[in-house]
Amino acid sequence: MKALIDKLEKKRNLTNEEFVALISNRNPELDKYLFEKAVVIRNRHYESDIYIRGLIEFTNFCKKDCLYCGIRKSNQNAERYRLTKEQVLDCCKTGYDLGFRTFVLQGGEDAYFNDDRICDMIKTIKSQHSDCALTLSIGEKSYASYEAYHNAGADRYLLRHETANDEHYKKLHPLSMSLSNRKQCLYNLKKIGFQVGCGFMVGSPYQNAEYLAEDMLFIHYLQPQMVGVGPFIPHRDTPFASEPAGTLEMTLFMLGLIRLMLPNVLMPSTTALGTIHPKGRELGILAGANVVMPNLSPTDVRNKYLLYDNKICTGDEAAECQYCMQHRMEEIGYSIKVDRGDYKPVV
Ligand code: 5AD
Ligand code: FES
């Protein structure tokens, strides 16, 4: 199996069968071999710099009904909220003073936030913080909408593909959603000129090594600037309430493989990873991730943006998370960089 890791490092890709073999044979020795390489490659491009993104969860209203997600439309128990434009701007101001130079506006697919409102928010944030990058994570929209957001000044867009296998996609989503539309959105975003992020959950219901191999091949095909990967964690008010969570080990392994395949990719060590293990985010960095996304949302809404159970940091102020994260990174020999943290293309 080590030969396959060497091959992935060298060729930056493997066949479907090779990915399946690697993924289904992962073991602690292979992990170690992979993570050592992943860290060397990541450090070659980004040294020991960890980029921070200030996450602003501005609405948990959602018209979609993804089976795994705690803010799905049919969850009657979710207490819904929307931040005002002023609240969002306050979050940015707080974040800026703490050293954030990227803001991520994340939300459910909320019709209240039509293109005019989103564009207005983008323009205002960019005019107040012209040295900052702005990332959107607001789901599937039309080409024209994406174009409008880009013209308004948004720089990046996160839209996890969730799974690259059509059958699997259908088991995780209602019939009204399709993988082909999801992929089309990603192609559109790329064409428009966004730095684009795709990604998936590790250990989502029905997932297997074949599907993970397909995720790797799709990511290779898309060549995104960012990839978001975290463990699936059940939410009590969803149809997947009794499904097991994804494992720390498999999540770290996938992070390592992605680092070898896309040496320069910007890859967060996710809050979900920190939720399934107390040192999950540190271990993610040590497996090849190079981004952390502390929360900037106001404390009174923190415990309402719950995609999964037991989410960490829901009671903490932005400053607390920022200091905590700084400390956690320093403990493992890394440091948080005050920088937009743009993608560095291969030269
Ligand atoms: N567990 C882990 N991650 C989840 N997401 C949604 N629900 C869950 C869950 N139960 C992830 C999805 C989505 C991102 C914003 O959060 O991958 O794209
Ligand atoms: Fe939020 Fe540690 S990162 S408290």
Coordinates of C-alpha atoms and ligand atoms in Angstrom, one line a residue:
M1 CA 0.0 0.0 0.0
K2 CA 2.9 2.4 0.6
A3 CA 3.7 2.1 -3.1
L4 CA 0.3 3.5 -3.9
I5 CA 0.9 6.4 -1.5
D6 CA 4.2 7.0 -3.3
K7 CA 2.4 6.9 -6.6
L8 CA -0.2 9.3 -5.5
E9 CA 2.5 11.7 -4.3
K10 CA 4.3 11.5 -7.6
K11 CA 1.5 11.4 -10.1
R12 CA -1.0 13.3 -8.1
N13 CA -3.7 10.9 -9.0
L14 CA -4.6 7.2 -8.9
T15 CA -7.1 5.0 -10.6
N16 CA -10.4 4.2 -9.0
E17 CA -9.3 0.7 -8.1
E18 CA -6.1 2.0 -6.5
F19 CA -8.0 4.5 -4.4
V20 CA -10.4 1.7 -3.3
A21 CA -7.5 -0.5 -2.4
L22 CA -5.8 2.3 -0.3
I23 CA -9.0 3.4 1.4
S24 CA -10.1 -0.1 2.3
N25 CA -6.7 -1.1 3.6
R26 CA -6.0 1.9 5.8
N27 CA -4.2 1.1 9.0
P28 CA -2.2 3.0 11.6
E29 CA 1.2 2.4 9.9
L30 CA -0.1 3.6 6.6
D31 CA -1.6 6.7 8.3
K32 CA 1.8 7.6 9.7
Y33 CA 3.4 7.1 6.3
L34 CA 0.8 9.3 4.6
F35 CA 0.7 12.1 7.2
E36 CA 4.4 12.5 7.1
K37 CA 4.3 13.1 3.4
A38 CA 1.2 15.3 3.6
V39 CA 2.9 17.6 6.2
V40 CA 6.1 17.9 4.1
I41 CA 4.1 18.8 1.0
R42 CA 1.8 21.2 2.8
N43 CA 4.8 22.9 4.5
R44 CA 6.6 23.2 1.1
H45 CA 3.8 25.5 0.0
Y46 CA 2.5 27.1 3.1
E47 CA 5.2 26.5 5.7
S48 CA 3.8 26.4 9.2
D49 CA 1.2 29.0 8.5
I50 CA -2.4 28.3 9.3
Y51 CA -5.0 30.4 7.7
I52 CA -8.0 31.5 9.6
R53 CA -11.5 32.2 8.2
G54 CA -14.1 34.0 10.3
L55 CA -17.3 32.0 9.9
I56 CA -20.5 34.0 10.1
E57 CA -23.6 31.8 10.2
F58 CA -26.1 34.4 9.1
T59 CA -29.3 32.4 8.6
N60 CA -30.5 29.0 9.5
F61 CA -33.6 29.1 7.5
C62 CA -33.4 26.6 4.7
K63 CA -35.8 25.5 1.9
K64 CA -33.8 22.3 1.3
D65 CA -34.3 19.1 3.1
C66 CA -31.0 17.2 3.1
L67 CA -31.5 14.1 5.2
Y68 CA -28.3 14.5 7.3
C69 CA -28.7 18.2 8.1
G70 CA -30.0 19.6 11.4
I71 CA -31.3 22.8 9.7
R72 CA -33.3 20.9 7.1
K73 CA -36.7 22.4 6.3
S74 CA -38.7 19.7 7.9
N75 CA -36.9 20.0 11.3
Q76 CA -39.7 21.7 13.3
N77 CA -37.5 21.8 16.3
A78 CA -34.9 24.0 14.8
E79 CA -35.2 27.5 16.2
R80 CA -34.9 29.7 13.2
Y81 CA -33.0 33.0 13.0
R82 CA -31.6 35.6 10.6
L83 CA -28.9 38.1 11.3
T84 CA -29.5 41.7 10.2
K85 CA -27.1 43.3 7.9
E86 CA -25.9 45.4 10.9
Q87 CA -25.3 42.2 12.9
V88 CA -23.2 40.7 10.1
L89 CA -21.2 43.9 9.8
D90 CA -20.6 43.9 13.5
C91 CA -19.3 40.3 13.2
C92 CA -16.9 41.4 10.5
K93 CA -15.7 44.4 12.6
T94 CA -15.0 42.1 15.6
G95 CA -13.3 39.6 13.3
Y96 CA -11.2 42.2 11.6
D97 CA -9.9 43.5 15.0
L98 CA -9.0 39.9 15.9
G99 CA -6.9 39.5 12.8
F100 CA -9.3 37.9 10.4
R101 CA -8.8 38.8 6.7
T102 CA -11.3 36.3 5.3
F103 CA -15.0 36.2 6.2
V104 CA -17.2 33.3 5.3
L105 CA -20.9 34.1 5.0
Q106 CA -22.6 30.7 5.5
G107 CA -26.3 30.1 5.6
G108 CA -29.2 27.8 4.7
E109 CA -30.9 28.4 1.4
D110 CA -33.0 31.2 2.6
A111 CA -35.3 33.0 0.1
Y112 CA -35.4 36.1 2.3
F113 CA -31.7 36.7 1.3
N114 CA -32.4 37.3 -2.4
D115 CA -29.7 38.4 -4.7
D116 CA -30.2 42.1 -4.0
R117 CA -29.8 41.6 -0.3
I118 CA -26.7 39.3 -0.7
C119 CA -25.1 41.7 -3.2
D120 CA -25.7 44.6 -0.9
M121 CA -24.1 42.7 2.0
I122 CA -21.1 41.8 -0.2
K123 CA -20.6 45.3 -1.4
T124 CA -20.8 46.8 2.1
I125 CA -18.4 44.3 3.7
K126 CA -15.9 44.8 0.8
S127 CA -16.1 48.5 1.1
Q128 CA -15.5 48.4 4.8
H129 CA -12.8 45.8 4.6
S130 CA -11.1 46.2 1.2
D131 CA -8.1 44.1 2.3
C132 CA -10.3 41.1 3.1
A133 CA -11.5 38.2 1.1
L134 CA -15.1 37.3 1.2
T135 CA -16.3 33.7 0.8
L136 CA -19.9 32.7 0.3
S137 CA -21.4 29.3 1.4
I138 CA -25.1 29.7 0.6
G139 CA -25.9 26.7 -1.6
E140 CA -27.2 26.1 -5.1
K141 CA -28.1 29.2 -7.2
S142 CA -28.4 30.1 -10.8
Y143 CA -25.5 31.1 -13.0
A144 CA -26.8 34.6 -13.1
S145 CA -26.9 34.8 -9.3
Y146 CA -23.4 33.5 -8.9
E147 CA -22.3 36.0 -11.5
A148 CA -24.0 38.9 -9.6
Y149 CA -22.3 37.8 -6.3
H150 CA -18.9 37.8 -8.1
N151 CA -19.5 41.2 -9.7
A152 CA -20.5 42.5 -6.3
G153 CA -17.0 41.5 -5.0
A154 CA -17.3 38.0 -3.5
D155 CA -14.0 36.1 -4.0
R156 CA -14.6 32.5 -3.1
Y157 CA -17.5 30.0 -2.9
L158 CA -17.9 26.8 -0.9
L159 CA -20.3 24.2 -2.1
R160 CA -19.5 20.7 -0.9
H161 CA -20.6 18.2 -3.5
E162 CA -21.4 15.8 -0.6
T163 CA -20.8 12.6 -2.6
A164 CA -19.8 12.1 -6.2
N165 CA -21.9 9.0 -6.6
D166 CA -25.3 9.4 -8.0
E167 CA -26.9 6.5 -6.1
H168 CA -25.4 7.7 -2.9
Y169 CA -26.4 11.3 -3.5
K170 CA -30.0 10.1 -3.9
K171 CA -29.9 8.4 -0.5
L172 CA -28.7 11.5 1.3
H173 CA -31.0 14.0 -0.4
P174 CA -34.7 14.4 -1.3
L175 CA -35.7 13.5 -4.9
S176 CA -35.9 17.2 -5.8
M177 CA -32.2 17.5 -5.5
S178 CA -29.6 16.1 -8.0
L179 CA -25.9 15.5 -8.1
S180 CA -25.8 16.8 -11.7
N181 CA -27.1 20.2 -10.6
R182 CA -24.7 20.3 -7.7
K183 CA -21.8 19.6 -10.1
Q184 CA -23.1 22.1 -12.6
C185 CA -23.1 24.8 -9.9
L186 CA -19.4 24.0 -9.1
Y187 CA -18.5 24.2 -12.8
N188 CA -20.4 27.5 -13.1
L189 CA -18.7 29.0 -10.1
K190 CA -15.3 28.1 -11.5
K191 CA -16.1 29.5 -14.9
I192 CA -17.2 32.8 -13.3
G193 CA -13.8 33.1 -11.6
F194 CA -14.5 32.2 -8.0
Q195 CA -11.9 30.3 -5.9
V196 CA -14.1 27.2 -5.4
G197 CA -14.4 24.7 -2.7
C198 CA -16.1 21.3 -2.9
G199 CA -16.0 18.5 -0.3
F200 CA -17.9 15.8 1.4
M201 CA -18.6 14.2 4.8
V202 CA -16.7 11.1 5.8
G203 CA -18.8 8.3 7.2
S204 CA -22.1 9.6 5.8
P205 CA -24.8 6.8 5.7
Y206 CA -24.3 4.2 3.0
Q207 CA -20.8 5.5 2.1
N208 CA -18.2 2.9 1.2
A209 CA -14.6 2.8 -0.2
E210 CA -16.0 2.9 -3.8
Y211 CA -17.8 6.1 -3.2
L212 CA -14.8 7.7 -1.5
A213 CA -12.7 6.7 -4.5
E214 CA -15.3 8.5 -6.7
D215 CA -15.0 11.6 -4.5
M216 CA -11.3 11.6 -5.0
L217 CA -11.6 11.3 -8.7
F218 CA -14.3 14.1 -8.9
I219 CA -12.1 16.4 -6.8
H220 CA -9.2 15.6 -9.2
Y221 CA -11.4 16.4 -12.2
L222 CA -12.7 19.7 -10.6
Q223 CA -9.3 20.9 -9.4
P224 CA -10.8 23.1 -6.7
Q225 CA -8.8 25.7 -4.7
M226 CA -10.4 24.5 -1.5
V227 CA -11.7 21.2 -0.2
G228 CA -13.9 20.8 2.9
V229 CA -13.9 17.4 4.5
G230 CA -15.3 16.5 7.9
P231 CA -16.9 13.6 9.6
F232 CA -20.6 13.0 9.4
I233 CA -22.2 13.5 12.8
P234 CA -25.8 12.5 13.4
H235 CA -28.4 15.1 14.4
R236 CA -31.2 14.0 16.6
D237 CA -34.0 15.5 14.6
T238 CA -33.1 14.0 11.2
P239 CA -33.8 10.7 9.6
F240 CA -30.2 9.8 10.2
A241 CA -30.5 10.3 14.0
S242 CA -29.4 6.7 14.8
E243 CA -26.6 6.4 12.2
P244 CA -23.1 6.2 13.5
A245 CA -20.7 9.2 13.1
G246 CA -17.8 9.1 10.7
T247 CA -14.5 8.2 12.3
L248 CA -11.5 10.4 13.2
E249 CA -9.2 7.9 11.5
M250 CA -10.9 7.8 8.2
T251 CA -11.4 11.5 8.1
L252 CA -7.7 12.1 8.7
F253 CA -6.8 9.6 6.1
M254 CA -8.9 11.3 3.5
L255 CA -7.4 14.7 4.4
G256 CA -3.9 13.2 3.9
L257 CA -4.8 11.7 0.5
I258 CA -6.3 15.0 -0.7
R259 CA -3.1 16.9 0.3
L260 CA -1.0 14.5 -1.8
M261 CA -3.4 14.8 -4.8
L262 CA -3.7 18.6 -4.6
P263 CA -0.5 19.9 -3.0
N264 CA -1.6 23.5 -2.8
V265 CA -5.2 23.1 -1.8
L266 CA -6.6 25.2 1.0
M267 CA -8.1 22.6 3.4
P268 CA -9.8 23.3 6.7
S269 CA -9.5 21.2 9.8
T270 CA -13.2 21.3 10.5
T271 CA -15.3 22.1 13.6
A272 CA -17.0 18.7 13.0
L273 CA -13.5 17.0 13.4
G274 CA -13.1 19.0 16.7
T275 CA -16.5 17.7 17.7
I276 CA -15.8 14.0 17.4
H277 CA -12.4 14.3 19.2
P278 CA -11.0 16.9 21.6
K279 CA -7.8 17.2 19.6
G280 CA -9.5 16.6 16.2
R281 CA -8.6 20.0 14.7
E282 CA -5.0 19.7 15.7
L283 CA -4.8 16.2 14.3
G284 CA -6.4 17.5 11.0
I285 CA -3.5 19.9 10.7
L286 CA -1.0 17.2 11.3
A287 CA -2.7 15.1 8.6
G288 CA -2.3 17.9 6.0
A289 CA -5.0 20.5 6.6
N290 CA -3.9 24.2 6.7
V291 CA -7.0 26.2 7.5
V292 CA -9.2 26.7 10.6
M293 CA -12.6 28.4 10.6
P294 CA -13.4 29.8 14.1
N295 CA -16.9 31.1 14.5
L296 CA -17.7 34.8 14.5
S297 CA -21.5 34.5 14.8
P298 CA -23.0 36.3 17.8
T299 CA -23.2 34.1 20.9
D300 CA -27.0 34.4 21.1
V301 CA -27.4 32.5 17.8
R302 CA -24.5 30.2 18.0
N303 CA -26.5 27.3 19.5
K304 CA -29.1 27.6 16.8
Y305 CA -26.9 26.9 13.8
L306 CA -26.7 23.2 14.5
L307 CA -26.1 21.0 11.5
Y308 CA -25.2 18.1 13.9
D309 CA -25.3 17.2 17.6
N310 CA -22.8 18.3 20.2
K311 CA -21.2 21.0 18.1
I312 CA -18.3 22.6 19.9
C313 CA -17.8 26.4 20.6
T314 CA -21.5 27.2 20.7
G315 CA -21.1 29.1 24.0
D316 CA -17.9 30.9 23.2
E317 CA -17.3 34.5 22.1
A318 CA -15.4 35.2 18.9
A319 CA -12.4 36.3 20.8
E320 CA -12.3 33.2 23.0
C321 CA -12.3 31.0 20.0
Q322 CA -9.6 33.0 18.3
Y323 CA -7.3 32.8 21.3
C324 CA -8.1 29.2 21.9
M325 CA -7.3 28.4 18.3
Q326 CA -4.1 30.4 18.4
H327 CA -3.0 28.5 21.4
R328 CA -4.0 25.1 19.9
M329 CA -2.0 25.8 16.8
E330 CA 1.0 27.0 18.7
E331 CA 1.0 23.9 20.8
I332 CA 1.6 21.7 17.7
G333 CA 4.2 24.1 16.2
Y334 CA 2.1 26.1 13.9
S335 CA 1.0 29.7 13.8
I336 CA -2.0 31.6 12.7
K337 CA -1.3 34.0 9.8
V338 CA -3.0 37.4 9.6
D339 CA -3.5 37.3 5.8
R340 CA -6.3 36.7 3.2
G341 CA -4.7 33.3 2.7
D342 CA -5.4 33.1 -1.0
Y343 CA -4.7 29.9 -3.0
K344 CA -1.1 29.7 -4.2
P345 CA -1.2 28.2 -7.7
V346 CA 1.4 25.7 -8.6
V347 CA 4.4 27.5 -10.2
Ligands
5AD1 N1 -22.6 16.1 10.1 C1 -21.5 16.7 9.5 N2 -21.5 17.6 8.6 C2 -22.7 18.0 8.1 N3 -23.0 18.9 7.2 C3 -24.3 19.0 7.2 N4 -24.9 18.2 8.0 C4 -23.9 17.6 8.7 C5 -23.8 16.6 9.7 N5 -24.9 16.0 10.2 C6 -22.0 19.6 6.3 C7 -22.4 19.4 4.9 C8 -22.6 20.8 4.4 C9 -21.7 21.6 5.3 C10 -22.1 23.0 5.5 O1 -21.9 20.9 6.6 O2 -21.3 18.7 4.2 O3 -22.1 21.0 3.1
FES2 FE1 -13.9 27.8 20.0 FE2 -11.7 26.6 21.2 S1 -12.0 27.2 19.1 S2 -13.4 27.6 22.1

